[in-house]
Short mmCIF file of C-alpha atoms in Angstrom, two decimals:
data_model
loop_
_atom_site.label_atom_id
_atom_site.label_comp_id
_atom_site.label_asym_id
_atom_site.label_seq_id
_atom_site.Cartn_x
_atom_site.Cartn_y
_atom_site.Cartn_z
CA MET A 1 -108.17 14.43 70.40
CA LYS A 2 -106.53 17.41 72.16
CA LYS A 3 -103.18 15.62 71.82
CA ASN A 4 -103.68 15.19 68.05
CA ILE A 5 -104.57 18.89 67.64
CA LEU A 6 -101.36 19.88 69.46
CA ILE A 7 -99.28 17.61 67.20
CA VAL A 8 -100.87 19.08 64.05
CA LEU A 9 -100.36 22.61 65.38
CA PHE A 10 -96.71 21.86 66.18
CA LEU A 11 -96.12 20.44 62.70
CA ALA A 12 -97.76 23.47 61.10
CA ILE A 13 -95.55 25.86 63.07
CA SER A 14 -92.45 23.80 62.22
CA VAL A 15 -93.26 23.84 58.49
CA ALA A 16 -93.90 27.59 58.62
CA VAL A 17 -90.58 28.27 60.37
CA PHE A 18 -88.71 25.98 57.98
CA SER A 19 -90.30 27.62 54.95
CA GLN A 20 -89.42 31.05 56.26
CA LYS A 21 -85.77 30.08 56.79
CA LYS A 22 -85.61 28.37 53.41
CA GLY A 23 -86.96 31.42 51.65
CA GLU A 24 -84.82 33.94 53.51
CA LYS A 25 -82.60 36.12 51.35
CA VAL A 26 -78.90 35.38 51.82
CA ASP A 27 -76.64 38.36 52.47
CA PRO A 28 -74.57 38.99 49.30
CA TRP A 29 -71.22 38.55 51.07
CA LEU A 30 -72.39 35.16 52.36
CA ASP A 31 -73.74 33.96 49.00
CA ASN A 32 -71.87 31.22 47.13
CA PHE A 33 -68.71 32.45 45.40
CA ASP A 34 -65.20 31.29 44.53
CA ARG A 35 -62.09 33.34 45.23
CA SER A 36 -58.41 33.26 44.33
CA PRO A 37 -55.55 35.76 44.31
CA TYR A 38 -55.18 37.28 40.85
CA GLN A 39 -52.19 39.62 41.16
CA GLN A 40 -49.91 40.95 43.90
CA ALA A 41 -50.10 44.75 44.12
CA LYS A 42 -47.91 47.27 45.91
CA ASP A 43 -48.52 49.17 49.14
CA GLY A 44 -50.32 46.37 50.95
CA SER A 45 -52.96 45.70 48.28
CA ILE A 46 -53.94 42.63 46.28
CA LEU A 47 -56.14 41.86 43.29
CA MET A 48 -58.65 39.06 43.93
CA LEU A 49 -60.59 37.12 41.30
CA ILE A 50 -64.16 36.51 42.44
CA LYS A 51 -66.46 34.11 40.56
CA ASN A 52 -70.11 34.69 41.54
CA THR A 53 -73.68 34.98 40.31
CA GLY A 54 -76.16 37.85 40.25
CA SER A 55 -79.10 39.37 38.44
CA ASP A 56 -76.78 41.13 35.96
CA ALA A 57 -73.11 42.08 35.55
CA ASN A 58 -73.40 45.20 37.72
CA ASP A 59 -74.98 43.19 40.52
CA CYS A 60 -72.09 40.69 40.29
CA ILE A 61 -69.49 43.48 40.51
CA GLU A 62 -71.09 44.98 43.62
CA LYS A 63 -71.40 41.61 45.31
CA ALA A 64 -67.80 40.79 44.41
CA LYS A 65 -66.60 43.86 46.31
CA GLN A 66 -68.35 42.64 49.46
CA GLN A 67 -67.24 39.04 48.94
CA ALA A 68 -63.59 39.94 48.36
CA VAL A 69 -63.42 42.07 51.51
CA TYR A 70 -65.25 39.34 53.46
CA SER A 71 -62.66 36.78 52.28
CA ILE A 72 -59.70 38.92 53.31
CA ILE A 73 -61.12 39.44 56.82
CA PHE A 74 -62.46 35.98 57.63
CA SER A 75 -61.05 33.25 55.39
CA GLY A 76 -57.93 34.37 53.52
CA TYR A 77 -57.14 32.61 50.26
CA THR A 78 -55.26 29.66 48.83
CA GLU A 79 -52.25 29.86 46.53
CA ALA A 80 -52.86 30.72 42.86
CA ASN A 81 -51.21 32.61 39.98
CA ASN A 82 -47.78 32.31 41.63
CA ILE A 83 -49.12 34.18 44.68
CA PRO A 84 -48.69 32.41 48.05
CA ALA A 85 -51.66 31.57 50.23
CA ALA A 86 -52.54 34.04 52.98
CA ALA A 87 -54.42 33.60 56.23
CA ALA A 88 -57.42 35.72 57.19
CA ILE A 89 -56.59 38.99 58.93
CA SER A 90 -58.97 37.92 61.71
CA PRO A 91 -56.95 35.66 64.03
CA ASN A 92 -60.24 34.08 65.14
CA GLY A 93 -61.53 33.48 61.61
CA ILE A 94 -65.28 33.38 61.08
CA SER A 95 -66.02 33.37 64.82
CA LEU A 96 -65.24 37.10 64.81
CA TYR A 97 -68.12 37.66 62.39
CA ASN A 98 -70.58 35.99 64.74
CA GLU A 99 -69.12 37.83 67.74
CA LYS A 100 -69.38 41.26 66.04
CA ILE A 101 -72.38 40.54 63.81
CA ASP A 102 -74.04 43.95 64.30
CA PHE A 103 -70.87 45.77 63.29
CA PHE A 104 -70.29 43.65 60.18
CA LYS A 105 -73.95 43.79 59.07
CA GLU A 106 -73.59 47.57 59.02
CA PHE A 107 -70.10 47.36 57.50
CA PHE A 108 -71.18 45.25 54.51
CA THR A 109 -74.45 47.05 53.83
CA ASN A 110 -73.10 50.60 54.11
CA THR A 111 -71.40 51.26 50.76
CA THR A 112 -69.22 54.02 52.22
CA LEU A 113 -67.61 51.45 54.53
CA TYR A 114 -66.63 48.32 52.58
CA ARG A 115 -66.21 50.22 49.29
CA SER A 116 -63.59 52.50 50.85
CA TYR A 117 -61.15 49.55 50.78
CA VAL A 118 -61.95 48.63 47.15
CA PRO A 119 -60.43 51.24 44.81
CA LYS A 120 -61.27 49.19 41.72
CA ALA A 121 -63.50 46.29 40.59
CA VAL A 122 -63.85 45.24 36.93
CA LEU A 123 -65.11 42.27 34.95
CA ASP A 124 -62.38 39.84 33.89
CA PRO A 125 -62.03 40.30 30.10
CA GLN A 126 -60.76 36.73 29.72
CA ASN A 127 -63.96 35.28 31.20
CA PRO A 128 -67.11 36.76 29.58
CA VAL A 129 -70.33 37.00 31.57
CA SER A 130 -72.52 33.95 30.94
CA GLU A 131 -76.28 33.58 31.37
CA LEU A 132 -77.34 30.70 33.62
CA ASP A 133 -81.09 31.33 33.28
CA ARG A 134 -83.41 34.27 32.54
CA LYS A 135 -82.79 35.80 35.98
CA THR A 136 -79.20 34.81 36.72
CA VAL A 137 -75.76 35.43 35.21
CA GLU A 138 -72.34 34.17 36.20
CA SER A 139 -69.32 36.47 36.11
CA PHE A 140 -65.64 36.77 37.02
CA VAL A 141 -64.70 40.04 38.73
CA ILE A 142 -61.20 41.34 39.48
CA VAL A 143 -61.32 43.25 42.77
CA THR A 144 -58.50 45.37 44.24
CA ILE A 145 -58.44 45.40 48.07
CA GLU A 146 -56.25 47.58 50.31
CA ILE A 147 -55.45 44.90 52.88
CA THR A 148 -52.99 46.83 55.06
CA ARG A 149 -55.35 49.78 55.51
CA LEU A 150 -58.32 47.46 56.13
CA ARG A 151 -56.41 45.60 58.86
CA SER A 152 -55.17 48.83 60.43
CA ASP A 153 -58.63 50.43 60.54
CA LEU A 154 -60.27 47.34 62.06
CA GLU A 155 -57.53 47.22 64.72
CA LYS A 156 -57.99 50.94 65.50
CA GLN A 157 -61.72 50.32 66.00
CA ASN A 158 -60.85 47.37 68.29
CA ILE A 159 -62.79 45.00 66.02
CA ILE A 160 -59.67 42.98 65.32
CA LYS A 161 -57.36 42.89 68.31
CA SER A 162 -53.84 44.15 67.71
CA LEU A 163 -50.85 42.93 69.66
CA ALA A 164 -50.78 46.33 71.37
CA ASP A 165 -53.96 45.24 73.16
CA PHE A 166 -51.85 42.77 75.14
CA GLY A 167 -50.14 45.70 76.85
CA PHE A 168 -46.72 45.21 75.25
CA THR A 169 -45.00 44.97 71.89
CA PRO A 170 -43.52 41.48 71.47
CA THR A 171 -39.87 41.28 70.46
CA VAL A 172 -38.92 38.89 67.66
CA PHE A 173 -35.49 37.66 66.59
CA VAL A 174 -35.18 36.49 62.95
CA VAL A 175 -32.39 33.99 62.17
CA PRO A 176 -31.59 31.21 59.69
CA SER A 177 -32.98 27.78 60.53
CA ASP A 178 -30.87 25.04 62.08
CA GLU A 179 -31.17 23.00 58.87
CA TRP A 180 -29.96 25.88 56.70
CA MET A 181 -27.02 26.63 59.03
CA GLN A 182 -25.94 22.99 59.08
CA LYS A 183 -26.16 22.78 55.29
CA LYS A 184 -24.05 25.95 54.92
CA GLY A 185 -21.44 24.94 57.51
CA TYR A 186 -22.30 27.41 60.29
CA VAL A 187 -22.61 24.71 62.97
CA THR A 188 -19.60 23.23 64.74
CA LYS A 189 -19.44 20.50 67.36
CA LYS A 190 -17.67 20.73 70.74
CA ASP A 191 -17.02 17.91 73.19
CA ASN A 192 -18.21 18.96 76.66
CA GLN A 193 -17.22 16.18 79.08
CA GLY A 194 -18.52 13.46 76.77
CA THR A 195 -21.56 15.46 75.66
CA ILE A 196 -21.42 16.89 72.15
CA ASP A 197 -22.56 20.53 72.07
CA GLU A 198 -23.53 22.12 68.77
CA ILE A 199 -22.28 25.72 68.38
CA TYR A 200 -24.35 27.88 66.03
CA ASN A 201 -22.41 30.75 64.48
CA TYR A 202 -25.31 33.18 64.12
CA PRO A 203 -23.16 36.34 63.74
CA ALA A 204 -21.58 34.92 60.56
CA ALA A 205 -24.73 33.21 59.28
CA ILE A 206 -26.94 36.32 59.30
CA LEU A 207 -24.41 38.06 57.02
CA ASP A 208 -24.37 35.24 54.45
CA ALA A 209 -25.37 36.75 51.08
CA SER A 210 -27.57 33.76 50.22
CA ILE A 211 -30.00 34.48 53.09
CA SER A 212 -29.31 38.00 54.40
CA LYS A 213 -31.80 39.62 51.97
CA ALA A 214 -34.48 37.15 53.07
CA LEU A 215 -33.86 37.92 56.75
CA ALA A 216 -33.97 41.66 56.06
CA ALA A 217 -37.23 41.31 54.11
CA ILE A 218 -38.93 39.40 56.94
CA GLU A 219 -37.67 41.90 59.51
CA SER A 220 -39.13 44.72 57.40
CA LYS A 221 -42.48 42.92 57.23
CA TYR A 222 -42.63 42.51 61.01
CA ASN A 223 -40.79 45.51 62.43
CA LYS A 224 -42.37 48.60 63.96
CA PRO A 225 -43.68 51.07 62.86
CA LYS A 226 -44.79 49.08 59.79
CA GLY A 227 -45.32 45.76 61.49
CA PRO A 228 -46.68 44.43 64.79
CA PHE A 229 -43.39 43.45 66.45
CA LYS A 230 -40.09 44.91 67.59
CA ILE A 231 -37.20 43.16 65.87
CA CYS A 232 -34.13 42.28 67.95
CA ASP A 233 -30.85 43.30 66.32
CA MET A 234 -27.98 40.92 66.99
CA LYS A 235 -25.35 43.17 65.39
CA GLY A 236 -25.68 45.77 68.15
CA LYS A 237 -25.17 43.12 70.85
CA LEU A 238 -22.22 41.16 69.46
CA ASP A 239 -19.80 42.62 72.02
CA GLN A 240 -22.14 41.71 74.88
CA ILE A 241 -22.54 38.17 73.49
CA LYS A 242 -18.73 37.76 73.34
CA LEU A 243 -18.43 38.97 76.95
CA GLU A 244 -21.08 36.51 78.14
CA GLU A 245 -19.41 33.67 76.23
CA ALA A 246 -16.11 34.51 77.94
CA LYS A 247 -17.81 34.48 81.36
CA ASN A 248 -19.50 31.20 80.48
CA ASN A 249 -16.21 29.52 79.51
CA ALA A 250 -14.73 30.51 82.90
CA ARG A 251 -17.54 28.80 84.82
CA ASN A 252 -17.61 25.27 86.12
CA LYS A 253 -18.39 22.86 83.26
CA ALA A 254 -21.55 21.67 84.98
CA LYS A 255 -22.83 25.26 85.22
CA GLN A 256 -22.07 26.34 81.65
CA GLU A 257 -24.85 27.48 79.35
CA SER A 258 -25.21 26.42 75.74
CA SER A 259 -24.40 29.01 73.06
CA LEU A 260 -28.12 29.02 72.21
CA ASP A 261 -29.02 29.91 75.81
CA ILE A 262 -26.51 32.76 75.81
CA PHE A 263 -27.99 34.19 72.62
CA ALA A 264 -31.52 33.81 73.97
CA ARG A 265 -30.66 35.52 77.25
CA VAL A 266 -28.68 38.42 75.77
CA LEU A 267 -31.13 39.12 72.95
CA ALA A 268 -34.11 38.53 75.28
CA ALA A 269 -36.65 38.14 72.47
CA ASP A 270 -40.16 36.82 73.11
CA LEU A 271 -40.01 34.64 70.00
CA TRP A 272 -37.38 33.44 67.54
CA VAL A 273 -38.46 33.13 63.90
CA LYS A 274 -36.21 30.68 62.08
CA VAL A 275 -36.03 30.91 58.30
CA ASP A 276 -35.42 27.93 56.03
CA LEU A 277 -34.68 29.07 52.48
CA ASP A 278 -34.05 26.83 49.49
CA ASP A 279 -33.42 28.54 46.17
CA LYS A 280 -31.90 26.06 43.75
CA PRO A 281 -32.26 26.00 39.94
CA LYS A 282 -34.33 23.11 38.59
CA ASN A 283 -33.06 23.41 35.03
CA ASN A 284 -31.69 26.06 32.69
CA MET A 285 -34.93 28.04 32.47
CA GLU A 286 -36.70 27.31 35.72
CA SER A 287 -35.81 27.95 39.36
CA GLN A 288 -37.47 26.97 42.62
CA ASN A 289 -37.77 28.89 45.86
CA ILE A 290 -39.07 27.45 49.13
CA VAL A 291 -39.50 29.48 52.32
CA THR A 292 -40.54 27.97 55.65
CA LEU A 293 -40.83 30.03 58.83
CA THR A 294 -40.86 28.43 62.27
CA GLY A 295 -41.53 30.04 65.66
CA ILE A 296 -39.26 28.95 68.52
CA ASP A 297 -39.97 29.72 72.17
CA PRO A 298 -36.59 30.96 73.50
CA TYR A 299 -37.66 30.18 77.08
CA THR A 300 -37.83 26.46 76.38
CA ASN A 301 -36.21 26.16 72.91
CA ASN A 302 -39.38 24.37 71.81
CA LYS A 303 -40.87 24.69 68.35
CA VAL A 304 -44.21 26.38 69.02
CA ILE A 305 -45.36 27.62 65.60
CA THR A 306 -44.84 26.00 62.22
CA GLY A 307 -45.84 27.81 59.05
CA THR A 308 -46.46 25.89 55.85
CA ALA A 309 -43.64 25.72 53.31
CA VAL A 310 -44.33 28.39 50.68
CA GLN A 311 -42.92 27.15 47.40
CA LYS A 312 -42.59 29.15 44.17
CA THR A 313 -41.46 28.03 40.76
CA THR A 314 -40.74 30.51 38.00
CA HIS A 315 -39.25 30.84 34.54
CA GLY A 316 -36.47 33.32 33.87
CA ASP A 317 -34.12 35.04 36.27
CA ASP A 318 -36.41 37.06 38.58
CA SER A 319 -35.08 35.20 41.63
CA PHE A 320 -35.35 38.22 43.96
CA GLN A 321 -39.04 38.78 43.16
CA LEU A 322 -39.60 35.05 43.45
CA MET A 323 -38.06 35.09 46.93
CA MET A 324 -40.08 38.16 47.94
CA ASN A 325 -43.36 36.53 46.82
CA SER A 326 -42.56 33.48 48.92
CA ILE A 327 -41.52 35.56 51.93
CA ASN A 328 -44.63 37.75 51.75
CA GLY A 329 -46.89 34.70 51.80
CA ALA A 330 -44.95 32.92 54.56
CA SER A 331 -44.73 36.09 56.69
CA ASP A 332 -48.44 36.90 56.40
CA GLU A 333 -49.41 33.36 57.38
CA LEU A 334 -47.02 33.25 60.34
CA ARG A 335 -48.11 36.73 61.50
CA THR A 336 -51.60 35.43 62.27
CA LEU A 337 -50.20 32.33 63.99
CA ILE A 338 -47.87 34.51 66.09
CA PHE A 339 -50.85 36.58 67.21
CA GLY A 340 -52.56 33.44 68.48
CA TYR A 341 -49.35 32.33 70.19
CA PHE A 342 -48.98 35.58 72.16
CA GLN A 343 -52.69 35.62 72.92
CA ASP A 344 -52.21 32.22 74.56
CA LYS A 345 -49.09 33.46 76.40
CA VAL A 346 -51.08 36.32 77.94
CA ASN A 347 -53.65 33.82 79.19
CA THR A 348 -51.38 30.97 80.34
CA GLY A 349 -47.98 32.59 80.95
CA LEU A 350 -44.35 31.72 80.28
CA GLU A 351 -43.26 28.11 80.56
CA GLY A 352 -39.95 27.00 82.03
CA THR A 353 -38.04 25.08 84.67
CA LEU A 354 -37.12 26.01 88.26
CA THR A 355 -34.56 23.97 90.18
CA PHE A 356 -33.93 24.13 93.95
CA SER A 357 -30.56 22.78 95.09
CA LEU A 358 -29.12 22.33 98.57
CA SER A 359 -25.58 23.59 99.12
CA GLU A 360 -22.98 21.05 100.23
CA ASN A 361 -22.59 23.15 103.37
CA ALA A 362 -26.29 22.96 104.31
CA ASP A 363 -26.89 20.94 107.49
CA PHE A 364 -30.53 20.13 106.61
CA ASN A 365 -32.53 18.47 103.86
CA PHE A 366 -35.91 18.95 102.20
CA ASP A 367 -37.69 16.99 104.95
CA THR A 368 -36.24 19.12 107.79
CA PRO A 369 -39.00 21.14 109.56
CA PHE A 370 -38.69 24.91 110.02
CA PRO A 371 -41.03 27.47 111.61
CA SER A 372 -43.29 29.10 109.03
CA SER A 373 -46.59 30.99 109.53
CA GLY A 374 -46.73 30.00 113.20
CA GLU A 375 -46.11 26.27 112.75
CA ASN A 376 -43.30 23.89 111.86
CA LYS A 377 -43.32 22.75 108.23
CA GLU A 378 -40.94 20.64 106.17
CA LEU A 379 -38.73 22.67 103.82
CA ASN A 380 -40.34 20.85 100.91
CA ARG A 381 -43.82 22.13 101.89
CA ILE A 382 -42.50 25.66 102.43
CA ILE A 383 -41.02 25.69 98.91
CA PHE A 384 -44.23 24.33 97.36
CA LYS A 385 -46.28 27.09 98.97
CA ILE A 386 -43.92 29.90 97.92
CA VAL A 387 -43.61 28.64 94.32
CA LYS A 388 -47.40 28.40 94.04
CA LYS A 389 -47.76 32.01 95.21
CA PHE A 390 -45.91 33.40 92.18
CA CYS A 391 -46.86 31.07 89.31
CA ASN A 392 -49.96 30.09 87.35
CA GLU A 393 -49.18 26.38 87.31
CA ARG A 394 -46.44 24.23 88.78
CA GLU A 395 -45.60 20.55 88.85
CA GLU A 396 -42.68 18.83 90.53
CA THR A 397 -40.92 16.74 87.90
CA VAL A 398 -37.78 15.54 89.74
CA GLY A 399 -37.11 15.05 93.43
CA THR A 400 -33.79 13.85 94.87
CA GLU A 401 -32.03 14.26 98.22
CA THR A 402 -30.37 17.49 97.10
CA THR A 403 -32.66 18.89 94.36
CA ARG A 404 -36.28 19.70 93.59
CA VAL A 405 -37.20 20.52 89.96
CA PHE A 406 -40.45 22.20 88.95
CA SER A 407 -41.97 22.80 85.54
CA ALA A 408 -43.88 26.03 85.93
CA LYS A 409 -45.92 28.61 84.09
CA ILE A 410 -45.51 32.14 85.34
CA PRO A 411 -47.59 35.23 84.48
CA LEU A 412 -46.35 37.24 81.49
CA PHE A 413 -46.43 40.42 83.60
CA PHE A 414 -46.00 41.39 87.23
CA GLU A 415 -46.62 44.59 89.21
CA GLU A 416 -43.57 46.50 90.49
CA ASP A 417 -44.11 49.80 92.33
CA GLY A 418 -47.46 50.23 90.62
CA GLU A 419 -45.94 49.65 87.16
CA LYS A 420 -46.62 46.70 84.86
CA GLU A 421 -43.35 44.89 84.16
CA LYS A 422 -42.47 42.05 81.81
CA ASN A 423 -41.84 38.85 83.74
CA SER A 424 -38.97 36.37 83.44
CA PHE A 425 -37.90 33.21 85.24
CA LYS A 426 -35.04 35.19 86.76
CA SER A 427 -37.43 37.74 88.33
CA PHE A 428 -39.69 34.83 89.33
CA ALA A 429 -36.74 33.23 91.16
CA TYR A 430 -35.83 36.45 92.96
CA LYS A 431 -39.38 36.82 94.26
CA ILE A 432 -39.10 33.31 95.69
CA THR A 433 -35.72 34.00 97.32
CA ASP A 434 -37.14 37.19 98.87
CA GLU A 435 -39.83 35.07 100.52
CA MET A 436 -37.26 32.49 101.60
CA SER A 437 -35.16 35.27 103.11
CA LYS A 438 -38.09 36.41 105.28
CA ILE A 439 -38.03 33.07 107.08
CA GLY A 440 -34.26 33.01 107.45
CA PHE A 441 -32.89 31.14 104.40
CA THR A 442 -29.93 32.44 102.39
CA CYS A 443 -30.15 31.71 98.66
CA THR A 444 -28.48 32.59 95.37
CA VAL A 445 -30.05 32.68 91.91
CA GLU A 446 -28.23 31.22 88.92
CA PRO A 447 -29.97 31.59 85.51
CA SER A 448 -29.11 28.93 82.93
CA GLY A 449 -31.16 30.33 80.05
CA LEU A 450 -34.32 32.39 79.69
CA GLY A 451 -36.58 29.56 80.76
CA ARG A 452 -34.34 27.80 83.25
CA VAL A 453 -33.10 29.04 86.60
CA GLU A 454 -31.58 27.43 89.68
CA ILE A 455 -32.05 28.56 93.28
CA MET A 456 -29.21 27.41 95.50
CA ILE A 457 -30.23 27.20 99.17
CA ASN A 458 -26.97 27.97 100.99
CA GLY A 459 -28.06 27.84 104.61
CA LYS A 460 -30.19 29.17 107.45
CA LYS A 461 -29.52 32.42 109.25
#
């Protein structure tokens, strides 16, 4: 009997809780609504079309202001009305709302807060308000949102993290894509002892009239003080690149770097953004423009970020505006992806390859024991311990009689005389050789690209 009473009581409580949740009033910005971009505005603003329901037209307009701002922060929008899709300004999407729920509850209920980013909201004259029932109407509202100012203010309040929170301003190098350069004839082939090297003529390609405006537009979107990154300028380093290429050609063939490695090392960017642009006429009245941006890690030359192809089709001859619309959409999407990429880099570090080689003059091998920390240890074990000291992760990938190759992840920063410095595989290698020197080994460091470096063990003092 007591058991039955408990079951009934439990069911009663469950029904009461369920009823309460079912009857709870939904916050207006979380209510059902549809959104789409309506018109691209100037000065970092956009007009959004919000379809929603409310008690009357005025209620729909007020809710639309909240819903439009909510969309910009947490969900972005899909392509419509010849306006490219855009990602949410929150790199973490809706999870940010749950993380900062108290802030956003206040933000969306205090009219002086969310309204300050909505200079205008009006009913769409092409879609009259319709009555769904005696208490509900459906409306279409055109809302203007100041996206740039909204993003900036949320970053200043540390609600949305800015890249400055990482402790550095990432450097980005914007260049044409490999596909575009090959199509336009800016890639030549060179036989290097039976291996065919591809030489990319970036200095000429970035000046090509068919893509130079696109590159400049993307740089303007990203560059400080307007944007979140510092853009690397190749033009100011052409003389240094030529000097490094001359040095490279004088080296032993086996030690030569690729032209891509030389560019990556001299320009020393944290990320390369490669631009694929296709702007061909489809017929006499219509033209098509496709922009795809890809993020390349210069340390490894791996593709690490791929934006969606932003395609625009238009009538008439407004090809420049067509290109700008595509670039704006592609740049905004990639900006959020880049944020996530650098956020991961701060946590996991830079990825690359470290090679140890024994000189031909060395009278020992990797199994030879040497005194270290009060006991004799094989050279191989000594190297493992020192490498581990200065990296986040390491894994030996190749081991021969004369070489040891590690794939490693090193911290993005290191401390030097109390100052926070940007790390590199070259500085990583020098820290290792300093430790090797303490136990009597003589070594030299030979970089072969930003993410590859060789330590030559010459001998023992």
